[in-house]
Coordinates of N, CA and C in Angstrom, one line a residue:
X6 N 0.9 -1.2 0.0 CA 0.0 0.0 0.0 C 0.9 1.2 0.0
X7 N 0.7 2.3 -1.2 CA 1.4 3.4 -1.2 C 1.2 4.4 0.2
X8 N 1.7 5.7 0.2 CA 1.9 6.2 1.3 C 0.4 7.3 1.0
X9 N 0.1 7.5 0.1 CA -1.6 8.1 -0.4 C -2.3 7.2 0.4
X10 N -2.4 6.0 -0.3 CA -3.7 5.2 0.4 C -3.5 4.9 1.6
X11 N -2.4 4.7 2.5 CA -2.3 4.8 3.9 C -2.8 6.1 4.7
X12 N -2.4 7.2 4.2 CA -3.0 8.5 4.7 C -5.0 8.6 4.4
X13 N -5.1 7.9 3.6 CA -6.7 7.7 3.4 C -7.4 7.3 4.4
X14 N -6.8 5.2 4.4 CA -7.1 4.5 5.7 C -7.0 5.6 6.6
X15 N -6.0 5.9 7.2 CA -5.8 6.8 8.3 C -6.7 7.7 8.9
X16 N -6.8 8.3 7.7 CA -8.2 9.8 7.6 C -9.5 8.9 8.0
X17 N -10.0 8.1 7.6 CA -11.3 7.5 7.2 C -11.5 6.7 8.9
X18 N -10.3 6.0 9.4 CA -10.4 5.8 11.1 C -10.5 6.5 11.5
X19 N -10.0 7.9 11.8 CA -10.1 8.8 12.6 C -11.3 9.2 12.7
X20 N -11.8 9.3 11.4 CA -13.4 10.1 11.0 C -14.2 8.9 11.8
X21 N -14.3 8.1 11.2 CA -15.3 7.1 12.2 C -15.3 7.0 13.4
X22 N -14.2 7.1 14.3 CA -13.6 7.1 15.9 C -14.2 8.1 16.3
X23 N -14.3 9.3 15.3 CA -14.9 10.7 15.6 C -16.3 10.9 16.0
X24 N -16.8 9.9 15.0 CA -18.4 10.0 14.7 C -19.0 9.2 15.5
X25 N -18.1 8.2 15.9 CA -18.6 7.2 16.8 C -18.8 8.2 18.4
X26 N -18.0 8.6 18.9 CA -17.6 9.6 20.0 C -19.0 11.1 19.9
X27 N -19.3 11.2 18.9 CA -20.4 11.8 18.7 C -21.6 11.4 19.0
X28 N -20.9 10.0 18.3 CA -22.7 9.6 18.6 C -23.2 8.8 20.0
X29 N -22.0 8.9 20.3 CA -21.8 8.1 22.1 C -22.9 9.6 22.6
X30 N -22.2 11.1 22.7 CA -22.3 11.6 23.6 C -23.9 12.3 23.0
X31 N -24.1 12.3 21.5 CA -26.0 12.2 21.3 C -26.6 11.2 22.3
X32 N -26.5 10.9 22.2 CA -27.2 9.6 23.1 C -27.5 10.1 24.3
X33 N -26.0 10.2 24.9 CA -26.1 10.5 26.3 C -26.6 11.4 26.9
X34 N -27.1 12.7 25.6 CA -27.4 13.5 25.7 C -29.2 13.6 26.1
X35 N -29.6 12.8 25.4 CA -31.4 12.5 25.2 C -31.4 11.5 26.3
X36 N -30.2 10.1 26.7 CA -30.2 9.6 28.4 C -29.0 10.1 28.8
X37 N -29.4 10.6 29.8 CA -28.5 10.9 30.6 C -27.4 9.5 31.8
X38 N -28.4 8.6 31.8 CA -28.3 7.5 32.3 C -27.2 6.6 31.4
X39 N -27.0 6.9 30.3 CA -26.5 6.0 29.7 C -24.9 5.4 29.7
X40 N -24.7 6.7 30.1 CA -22.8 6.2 30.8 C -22.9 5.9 32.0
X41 N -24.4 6.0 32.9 CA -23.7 5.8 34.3 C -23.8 4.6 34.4
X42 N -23.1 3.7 35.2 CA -23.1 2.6 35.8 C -24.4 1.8 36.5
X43 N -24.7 0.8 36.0 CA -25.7 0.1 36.9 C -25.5 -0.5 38.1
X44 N -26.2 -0.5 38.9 CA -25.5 -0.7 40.3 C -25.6 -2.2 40.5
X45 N -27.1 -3.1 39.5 CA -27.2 -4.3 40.0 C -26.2 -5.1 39.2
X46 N -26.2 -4.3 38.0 CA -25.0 -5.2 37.0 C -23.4 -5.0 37.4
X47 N -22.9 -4.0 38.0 CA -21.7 -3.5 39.0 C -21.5 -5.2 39.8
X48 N -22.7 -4.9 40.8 CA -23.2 -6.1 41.8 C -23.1 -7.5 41.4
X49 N -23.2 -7.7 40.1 CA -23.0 -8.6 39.8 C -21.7 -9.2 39.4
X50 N -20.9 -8.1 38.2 CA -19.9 -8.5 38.2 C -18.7 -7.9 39.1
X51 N -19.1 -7.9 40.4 CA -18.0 -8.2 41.4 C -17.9 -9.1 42.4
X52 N -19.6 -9.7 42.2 CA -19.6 -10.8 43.0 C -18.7 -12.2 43.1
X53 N -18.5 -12.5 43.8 CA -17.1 -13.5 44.4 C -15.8 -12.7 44.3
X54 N -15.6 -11.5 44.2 CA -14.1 -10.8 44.2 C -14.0 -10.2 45.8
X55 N -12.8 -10.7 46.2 CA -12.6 -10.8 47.8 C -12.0 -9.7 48.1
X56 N -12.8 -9.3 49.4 CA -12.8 -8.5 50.0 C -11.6 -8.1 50.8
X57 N -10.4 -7.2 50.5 CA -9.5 -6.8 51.3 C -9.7 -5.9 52.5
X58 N -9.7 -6.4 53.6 CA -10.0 -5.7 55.0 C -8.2 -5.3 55.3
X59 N -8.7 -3.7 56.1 CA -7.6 -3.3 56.5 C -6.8 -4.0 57.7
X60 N -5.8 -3.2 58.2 CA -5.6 -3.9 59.9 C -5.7 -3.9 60.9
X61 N -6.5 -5.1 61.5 CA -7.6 -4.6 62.7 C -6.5 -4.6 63.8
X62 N -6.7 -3.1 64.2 CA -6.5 -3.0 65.6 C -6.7 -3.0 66.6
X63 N -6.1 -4.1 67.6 CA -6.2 -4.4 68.4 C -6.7 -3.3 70.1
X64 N -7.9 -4.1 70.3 CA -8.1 -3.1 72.3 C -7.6 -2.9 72.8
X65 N -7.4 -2.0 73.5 CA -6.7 -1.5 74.5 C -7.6 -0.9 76.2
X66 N -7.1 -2.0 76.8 CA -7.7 -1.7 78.5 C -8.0 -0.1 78.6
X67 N -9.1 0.2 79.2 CA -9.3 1.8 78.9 C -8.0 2.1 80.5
X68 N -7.5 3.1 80.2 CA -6.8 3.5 81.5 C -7.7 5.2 81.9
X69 N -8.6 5.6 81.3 CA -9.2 6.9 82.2 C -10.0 6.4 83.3
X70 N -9.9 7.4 84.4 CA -10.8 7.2 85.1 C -12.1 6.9 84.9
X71 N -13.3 5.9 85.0 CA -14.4 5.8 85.0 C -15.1 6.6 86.0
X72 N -16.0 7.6 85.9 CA -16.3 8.6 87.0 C -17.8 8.7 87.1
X73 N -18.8 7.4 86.0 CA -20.2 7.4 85.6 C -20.3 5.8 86.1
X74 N -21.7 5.8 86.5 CA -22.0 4.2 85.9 C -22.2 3.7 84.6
X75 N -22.1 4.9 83.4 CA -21.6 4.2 82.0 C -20.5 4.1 81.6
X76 N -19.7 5.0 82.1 CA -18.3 4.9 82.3 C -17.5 3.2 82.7
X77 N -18.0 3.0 83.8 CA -17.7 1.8 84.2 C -18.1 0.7 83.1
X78 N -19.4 0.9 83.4 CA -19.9 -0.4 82.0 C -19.4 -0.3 81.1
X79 N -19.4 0.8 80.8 CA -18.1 0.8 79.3 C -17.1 0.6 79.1
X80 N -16.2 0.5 80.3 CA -14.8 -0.1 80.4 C -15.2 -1.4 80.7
X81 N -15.6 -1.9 81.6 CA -15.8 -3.7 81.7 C -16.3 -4.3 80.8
X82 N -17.0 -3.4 79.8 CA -17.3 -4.5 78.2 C -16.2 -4.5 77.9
X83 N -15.4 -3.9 77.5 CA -14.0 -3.9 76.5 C -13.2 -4.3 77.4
X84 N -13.0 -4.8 78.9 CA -12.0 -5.5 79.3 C -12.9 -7.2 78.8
X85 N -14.2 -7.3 79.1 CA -14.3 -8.3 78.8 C -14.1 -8.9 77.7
X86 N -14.8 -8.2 76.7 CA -14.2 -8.5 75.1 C -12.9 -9.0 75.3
X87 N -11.9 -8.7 75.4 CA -10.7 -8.9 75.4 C -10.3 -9.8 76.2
X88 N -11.2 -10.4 77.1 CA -10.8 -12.0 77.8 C -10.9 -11.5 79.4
X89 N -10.7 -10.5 79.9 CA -10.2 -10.6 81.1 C -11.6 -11.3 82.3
X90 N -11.1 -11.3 83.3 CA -12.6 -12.2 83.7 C -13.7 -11.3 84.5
X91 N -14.3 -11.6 85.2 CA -14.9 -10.2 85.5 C -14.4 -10.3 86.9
X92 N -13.9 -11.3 87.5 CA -13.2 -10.7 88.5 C -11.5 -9.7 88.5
X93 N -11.3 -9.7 87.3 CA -9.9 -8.9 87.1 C -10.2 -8.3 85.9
X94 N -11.3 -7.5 85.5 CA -11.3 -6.4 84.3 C -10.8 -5.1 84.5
X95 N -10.5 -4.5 86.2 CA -10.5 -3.7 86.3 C -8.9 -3.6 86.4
X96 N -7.9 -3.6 85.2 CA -6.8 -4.1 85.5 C -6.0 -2.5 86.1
X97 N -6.3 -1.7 85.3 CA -6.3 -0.4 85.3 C -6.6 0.5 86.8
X98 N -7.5 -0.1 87.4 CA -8.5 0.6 88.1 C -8.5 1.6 87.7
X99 N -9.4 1.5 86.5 CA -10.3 2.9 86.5 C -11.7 3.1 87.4
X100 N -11.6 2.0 88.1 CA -13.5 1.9 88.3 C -13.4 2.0 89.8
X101 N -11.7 1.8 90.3 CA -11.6 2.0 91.9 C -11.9 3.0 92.2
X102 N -12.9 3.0 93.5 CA -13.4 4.0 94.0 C -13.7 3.9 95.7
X103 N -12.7 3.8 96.3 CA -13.2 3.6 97.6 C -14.2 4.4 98.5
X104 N -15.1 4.1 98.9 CA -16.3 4.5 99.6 C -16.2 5.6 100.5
X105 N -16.4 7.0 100.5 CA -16.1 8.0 101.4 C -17.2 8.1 102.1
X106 N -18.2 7.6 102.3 CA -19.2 8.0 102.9 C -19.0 6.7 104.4
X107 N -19.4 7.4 105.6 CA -19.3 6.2 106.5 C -18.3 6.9 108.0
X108 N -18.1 8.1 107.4 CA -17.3 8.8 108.6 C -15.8 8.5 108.9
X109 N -15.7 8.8 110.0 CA -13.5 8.6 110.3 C -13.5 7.3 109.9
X110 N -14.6 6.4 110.6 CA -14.1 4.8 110.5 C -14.0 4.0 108.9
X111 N -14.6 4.6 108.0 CA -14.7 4.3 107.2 C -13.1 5.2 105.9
X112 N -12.6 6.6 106.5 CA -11.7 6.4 105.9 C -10.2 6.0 106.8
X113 N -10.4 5.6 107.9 CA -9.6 4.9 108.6 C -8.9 3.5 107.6
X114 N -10.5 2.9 107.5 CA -10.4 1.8 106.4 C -10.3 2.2 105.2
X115 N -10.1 3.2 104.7 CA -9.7 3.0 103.3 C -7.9 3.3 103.6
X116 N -7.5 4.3 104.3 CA -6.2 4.1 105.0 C -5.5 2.7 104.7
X117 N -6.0 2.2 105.6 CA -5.5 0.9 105.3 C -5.5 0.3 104.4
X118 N -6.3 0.2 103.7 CA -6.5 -0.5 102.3 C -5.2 0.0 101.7
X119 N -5.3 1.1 101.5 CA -4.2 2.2 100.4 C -2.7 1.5 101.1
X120 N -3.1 1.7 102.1 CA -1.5 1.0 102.2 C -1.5 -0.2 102.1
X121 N -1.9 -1.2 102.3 CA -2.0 -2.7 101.8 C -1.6 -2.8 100.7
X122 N -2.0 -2.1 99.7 CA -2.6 -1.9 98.0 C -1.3 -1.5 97.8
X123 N -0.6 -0.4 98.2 CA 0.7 0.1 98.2 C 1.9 -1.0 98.5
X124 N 1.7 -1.3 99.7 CA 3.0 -2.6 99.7 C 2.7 -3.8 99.0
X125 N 2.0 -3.6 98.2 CA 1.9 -4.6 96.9 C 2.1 -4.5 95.7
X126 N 2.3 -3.0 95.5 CA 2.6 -2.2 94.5 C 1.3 -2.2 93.0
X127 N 0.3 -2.4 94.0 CA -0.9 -2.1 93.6 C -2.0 -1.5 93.5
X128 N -2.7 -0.7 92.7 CA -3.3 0.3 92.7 C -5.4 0.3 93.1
X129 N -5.6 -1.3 93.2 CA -6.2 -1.2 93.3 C -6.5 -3.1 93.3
X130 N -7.0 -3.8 93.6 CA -7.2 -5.1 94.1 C -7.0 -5.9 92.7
X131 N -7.9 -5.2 91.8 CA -7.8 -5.9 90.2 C -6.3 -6.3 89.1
X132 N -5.9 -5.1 90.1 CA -4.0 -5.0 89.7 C -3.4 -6.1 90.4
X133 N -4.4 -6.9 91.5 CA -3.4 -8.1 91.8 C -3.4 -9.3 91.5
X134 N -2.8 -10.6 91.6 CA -3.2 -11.7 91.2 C -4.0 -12.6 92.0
X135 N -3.9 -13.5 91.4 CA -5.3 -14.6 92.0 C -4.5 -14.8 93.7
X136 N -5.3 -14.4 95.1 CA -6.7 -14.4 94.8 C -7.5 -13.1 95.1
X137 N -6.5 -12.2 95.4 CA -6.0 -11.2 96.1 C -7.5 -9.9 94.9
X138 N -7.5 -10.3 93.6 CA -8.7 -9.5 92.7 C -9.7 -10.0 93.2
X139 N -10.0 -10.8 94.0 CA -11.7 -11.1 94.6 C -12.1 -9.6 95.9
X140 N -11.0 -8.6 96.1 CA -11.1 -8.2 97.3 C -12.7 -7.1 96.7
X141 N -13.2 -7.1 96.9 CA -14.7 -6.0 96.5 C -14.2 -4.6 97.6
X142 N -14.2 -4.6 98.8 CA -14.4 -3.5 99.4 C -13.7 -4.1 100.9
X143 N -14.0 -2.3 101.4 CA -12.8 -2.5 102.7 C -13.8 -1.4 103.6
X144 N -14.0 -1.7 105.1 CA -14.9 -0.9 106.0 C -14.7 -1.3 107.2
X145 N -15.2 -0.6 108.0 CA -15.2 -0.9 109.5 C -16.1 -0.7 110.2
X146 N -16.1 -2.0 111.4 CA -17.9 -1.7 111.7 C -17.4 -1.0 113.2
X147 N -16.5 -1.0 114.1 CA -16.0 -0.7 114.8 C -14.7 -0.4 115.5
X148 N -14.2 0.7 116.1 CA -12.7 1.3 116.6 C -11.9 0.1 116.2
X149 N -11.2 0.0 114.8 CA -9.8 -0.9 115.2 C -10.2 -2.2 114.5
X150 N -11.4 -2.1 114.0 CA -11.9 -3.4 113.1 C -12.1 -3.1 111.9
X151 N -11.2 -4.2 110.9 CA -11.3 -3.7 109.3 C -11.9 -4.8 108.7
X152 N -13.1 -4.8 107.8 CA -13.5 -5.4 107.2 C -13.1 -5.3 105.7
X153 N -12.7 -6.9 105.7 CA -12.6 -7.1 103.5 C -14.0 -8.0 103.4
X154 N -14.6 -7.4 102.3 CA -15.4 -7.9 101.9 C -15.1 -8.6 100.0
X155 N -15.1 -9.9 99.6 CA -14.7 -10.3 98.5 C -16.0 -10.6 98.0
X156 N -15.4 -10.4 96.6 CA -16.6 -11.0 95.6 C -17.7 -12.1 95.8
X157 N -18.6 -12.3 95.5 CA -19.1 -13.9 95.6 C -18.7 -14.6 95.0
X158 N -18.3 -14.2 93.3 CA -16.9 -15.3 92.7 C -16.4 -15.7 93.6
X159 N -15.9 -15.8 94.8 CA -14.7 -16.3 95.0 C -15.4 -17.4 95.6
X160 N -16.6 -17.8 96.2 CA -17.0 -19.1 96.7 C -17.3 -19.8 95.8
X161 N -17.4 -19.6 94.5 CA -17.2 -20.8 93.6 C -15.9 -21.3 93.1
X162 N -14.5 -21.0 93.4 CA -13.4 -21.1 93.3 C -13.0 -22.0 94.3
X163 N -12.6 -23.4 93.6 CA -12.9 -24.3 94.7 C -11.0 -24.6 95.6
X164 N -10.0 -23.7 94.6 CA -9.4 -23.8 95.0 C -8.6 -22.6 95.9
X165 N -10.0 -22.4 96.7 CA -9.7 -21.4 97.7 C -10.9 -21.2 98.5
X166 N -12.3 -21.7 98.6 CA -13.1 -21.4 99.1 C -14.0 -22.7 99.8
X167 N -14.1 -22.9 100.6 CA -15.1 -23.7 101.1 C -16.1 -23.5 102.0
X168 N -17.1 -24.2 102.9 CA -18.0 -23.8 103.3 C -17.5 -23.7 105.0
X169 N -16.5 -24.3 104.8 CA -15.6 -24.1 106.4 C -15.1 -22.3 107.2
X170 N -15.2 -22.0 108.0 CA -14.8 -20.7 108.2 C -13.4 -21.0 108.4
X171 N -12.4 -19.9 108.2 CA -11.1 -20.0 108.1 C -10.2 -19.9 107.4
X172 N -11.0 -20.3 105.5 CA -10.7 -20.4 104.5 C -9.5 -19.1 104.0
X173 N -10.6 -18.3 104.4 CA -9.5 -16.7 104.1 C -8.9 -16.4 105.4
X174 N -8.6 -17.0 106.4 CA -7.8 -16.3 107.0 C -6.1 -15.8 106.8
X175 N -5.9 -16.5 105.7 CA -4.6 -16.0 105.4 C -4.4 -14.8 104.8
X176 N -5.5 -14.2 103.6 CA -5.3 -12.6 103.7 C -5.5 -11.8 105.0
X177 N -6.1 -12.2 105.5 CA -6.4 -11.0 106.9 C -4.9 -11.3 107.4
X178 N -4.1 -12.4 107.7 CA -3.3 -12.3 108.0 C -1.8 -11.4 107.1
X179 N -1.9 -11.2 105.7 CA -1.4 -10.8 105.1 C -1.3 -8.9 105.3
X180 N -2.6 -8.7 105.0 CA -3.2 -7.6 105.2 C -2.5 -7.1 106.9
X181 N -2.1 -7.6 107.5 CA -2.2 -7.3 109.2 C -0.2 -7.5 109.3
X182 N 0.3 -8.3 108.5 CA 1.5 -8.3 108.1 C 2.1 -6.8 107.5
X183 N 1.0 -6.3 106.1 CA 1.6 -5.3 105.9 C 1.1 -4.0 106.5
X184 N 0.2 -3.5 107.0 CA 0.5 -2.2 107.8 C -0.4 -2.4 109.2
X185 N 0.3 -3.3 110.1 CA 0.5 -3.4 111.2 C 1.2 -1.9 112.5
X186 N 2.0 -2.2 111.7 CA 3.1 -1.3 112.3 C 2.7 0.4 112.1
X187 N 2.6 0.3 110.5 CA 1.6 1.6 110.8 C 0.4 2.4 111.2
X188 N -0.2 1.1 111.3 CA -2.0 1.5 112.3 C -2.0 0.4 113.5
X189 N -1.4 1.2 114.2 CA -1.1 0.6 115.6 C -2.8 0.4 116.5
X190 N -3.3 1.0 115.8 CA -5.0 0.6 116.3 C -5.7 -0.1 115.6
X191 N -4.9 -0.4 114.9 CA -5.8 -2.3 114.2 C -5.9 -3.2 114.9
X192 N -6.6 -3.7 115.0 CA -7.0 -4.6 116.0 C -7.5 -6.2 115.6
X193 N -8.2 -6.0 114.6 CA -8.4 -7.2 113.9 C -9.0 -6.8 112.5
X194 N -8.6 -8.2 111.8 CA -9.5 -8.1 110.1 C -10.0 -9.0 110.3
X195 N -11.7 -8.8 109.6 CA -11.7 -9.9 109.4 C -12.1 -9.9 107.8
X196 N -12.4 -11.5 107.0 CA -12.8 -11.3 106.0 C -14.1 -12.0 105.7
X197 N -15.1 -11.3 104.7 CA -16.1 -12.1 104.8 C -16.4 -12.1 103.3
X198 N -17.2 -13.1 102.7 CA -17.4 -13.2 101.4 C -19.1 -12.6 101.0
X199 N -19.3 -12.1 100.3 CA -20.6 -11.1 99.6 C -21.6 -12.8 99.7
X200 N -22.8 -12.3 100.3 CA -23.7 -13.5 99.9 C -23.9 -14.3 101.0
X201 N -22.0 -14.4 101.6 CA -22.3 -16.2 102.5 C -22.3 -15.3 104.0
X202 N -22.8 -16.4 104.9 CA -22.5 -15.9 106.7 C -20.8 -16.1 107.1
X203 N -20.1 -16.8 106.7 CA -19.3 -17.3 107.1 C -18.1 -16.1 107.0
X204 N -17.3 -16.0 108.2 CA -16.6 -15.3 108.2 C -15.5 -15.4 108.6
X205 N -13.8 -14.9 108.3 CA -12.7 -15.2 108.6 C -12.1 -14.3 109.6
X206 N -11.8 -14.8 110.6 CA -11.2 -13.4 111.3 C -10.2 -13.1 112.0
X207 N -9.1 -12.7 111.8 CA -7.7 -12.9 112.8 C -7.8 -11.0 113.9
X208 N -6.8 -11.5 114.6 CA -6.7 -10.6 116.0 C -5.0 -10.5 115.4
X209 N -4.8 -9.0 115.3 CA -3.3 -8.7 115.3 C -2.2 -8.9 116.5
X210 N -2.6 -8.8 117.7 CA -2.2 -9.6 118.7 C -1.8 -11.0 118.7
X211 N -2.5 -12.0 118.1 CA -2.3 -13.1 117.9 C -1.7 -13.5 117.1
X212 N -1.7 -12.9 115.8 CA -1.1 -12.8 114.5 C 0.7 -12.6 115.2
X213 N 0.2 -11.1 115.9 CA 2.5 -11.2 115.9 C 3.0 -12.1 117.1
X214 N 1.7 -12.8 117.9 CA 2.3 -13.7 119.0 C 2.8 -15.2 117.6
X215 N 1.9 -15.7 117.2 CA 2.5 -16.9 115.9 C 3.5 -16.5 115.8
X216 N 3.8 -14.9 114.7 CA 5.0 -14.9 113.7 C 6.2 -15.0 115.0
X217 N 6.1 -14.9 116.1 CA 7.3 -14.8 116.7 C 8.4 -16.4 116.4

């Protein structure tokens, strides 16, 4: 083919590619619909084409203070989510809140708790290990007497709880080990579990007559 009749072909593609492009956008013109995409035919041909998901990031224990009762619930879902049990969700203590209401005797006993919690290097019961996260609350019903009160979890834990009293006397004894010395008007702990009568109870007196 001479270099004339190539320049012809040439001409005569263009022109049609032209006309064609014209008559695309007539069209489109009278529907406007006509270049858009259908959404069920879209739908269709992408069906079975796999879905790339980004990268899930992983929870994180909330560490703000919880200062609401939604607060709270909203941190013990997301510890739960994430495995922890519900006696140790509060790993953080965000949700510690010791009881101010109850007069001297009652922050007498949180005194002591705080230091307990302190020479354990713990901020709050949930921060400690088994069995020590069953502790619920700390009070006094009288001059010199500290009550722990633990979870009711802990009487289904069979490898620390029975129907015998005495069971817990080794935290009171613990407890009475570490700030003895500083609350010279302790007098006794006892420990009692949420739910049951049974109650554990050492005399600090007796306690440092043993350790002798």
């Amino acid at each position: 083919m001479n270099r004339n009749a190539k320049r012809i072909v040439g001409n005569i593609s263009v022109g049609a590619f032209l006309a064609g492009v014209v008559a695309i956008l007539a069209v489109n013109h009278v529907d406007p619909d006509f270049l858009t995409n259908d959404a069920e035919l879209t739908a269709e041909a992408n069906a079975g084409t796999p879905i790339v998901q980004g990268p899930i990031v992983p929870l994180e224990l909330p560490t703000a203070k919880a200062t609401t009762p939604a607060q709270v619930e909203n941190a013990r879902q997301i510890a739960l989510d994430m495995g922890r049990s519900e006696a140790t969700w509060d790993k953080n203590c965000v949700a510690w809140n010791p009881a101010e209401s109850g007069g001297a005797r009652q922050q007498w006993a949180n005194r002591v708790a705080a230091s307990w919690l302190e020479s354990a290097g713990a901020g709050c019961p949930d921060a400690m290990t088994w069995p020590y996260y069953y502790v619920e609350s700390f009070d006094s019903t009288a001059p010199g007497q500290l009550r722990i009160t633990m979870e009711q979890a802990v009487a289904s834990d069979p490898q620390i709880f029975t129907d015998a009293p005495g069971d817990l006397e080794f935290i009171a004894e613990e407890v009475i080990d570490a700030t003895h010395q500083k609350f010279t008007d302790l007098e006794t702990v006892h420990v009692v579990v949420e739910g049951h009568s049974s109650t554990s109870s050492v005399g600090v007196a007796g306690r440092l007559e043993s350790a002798r």
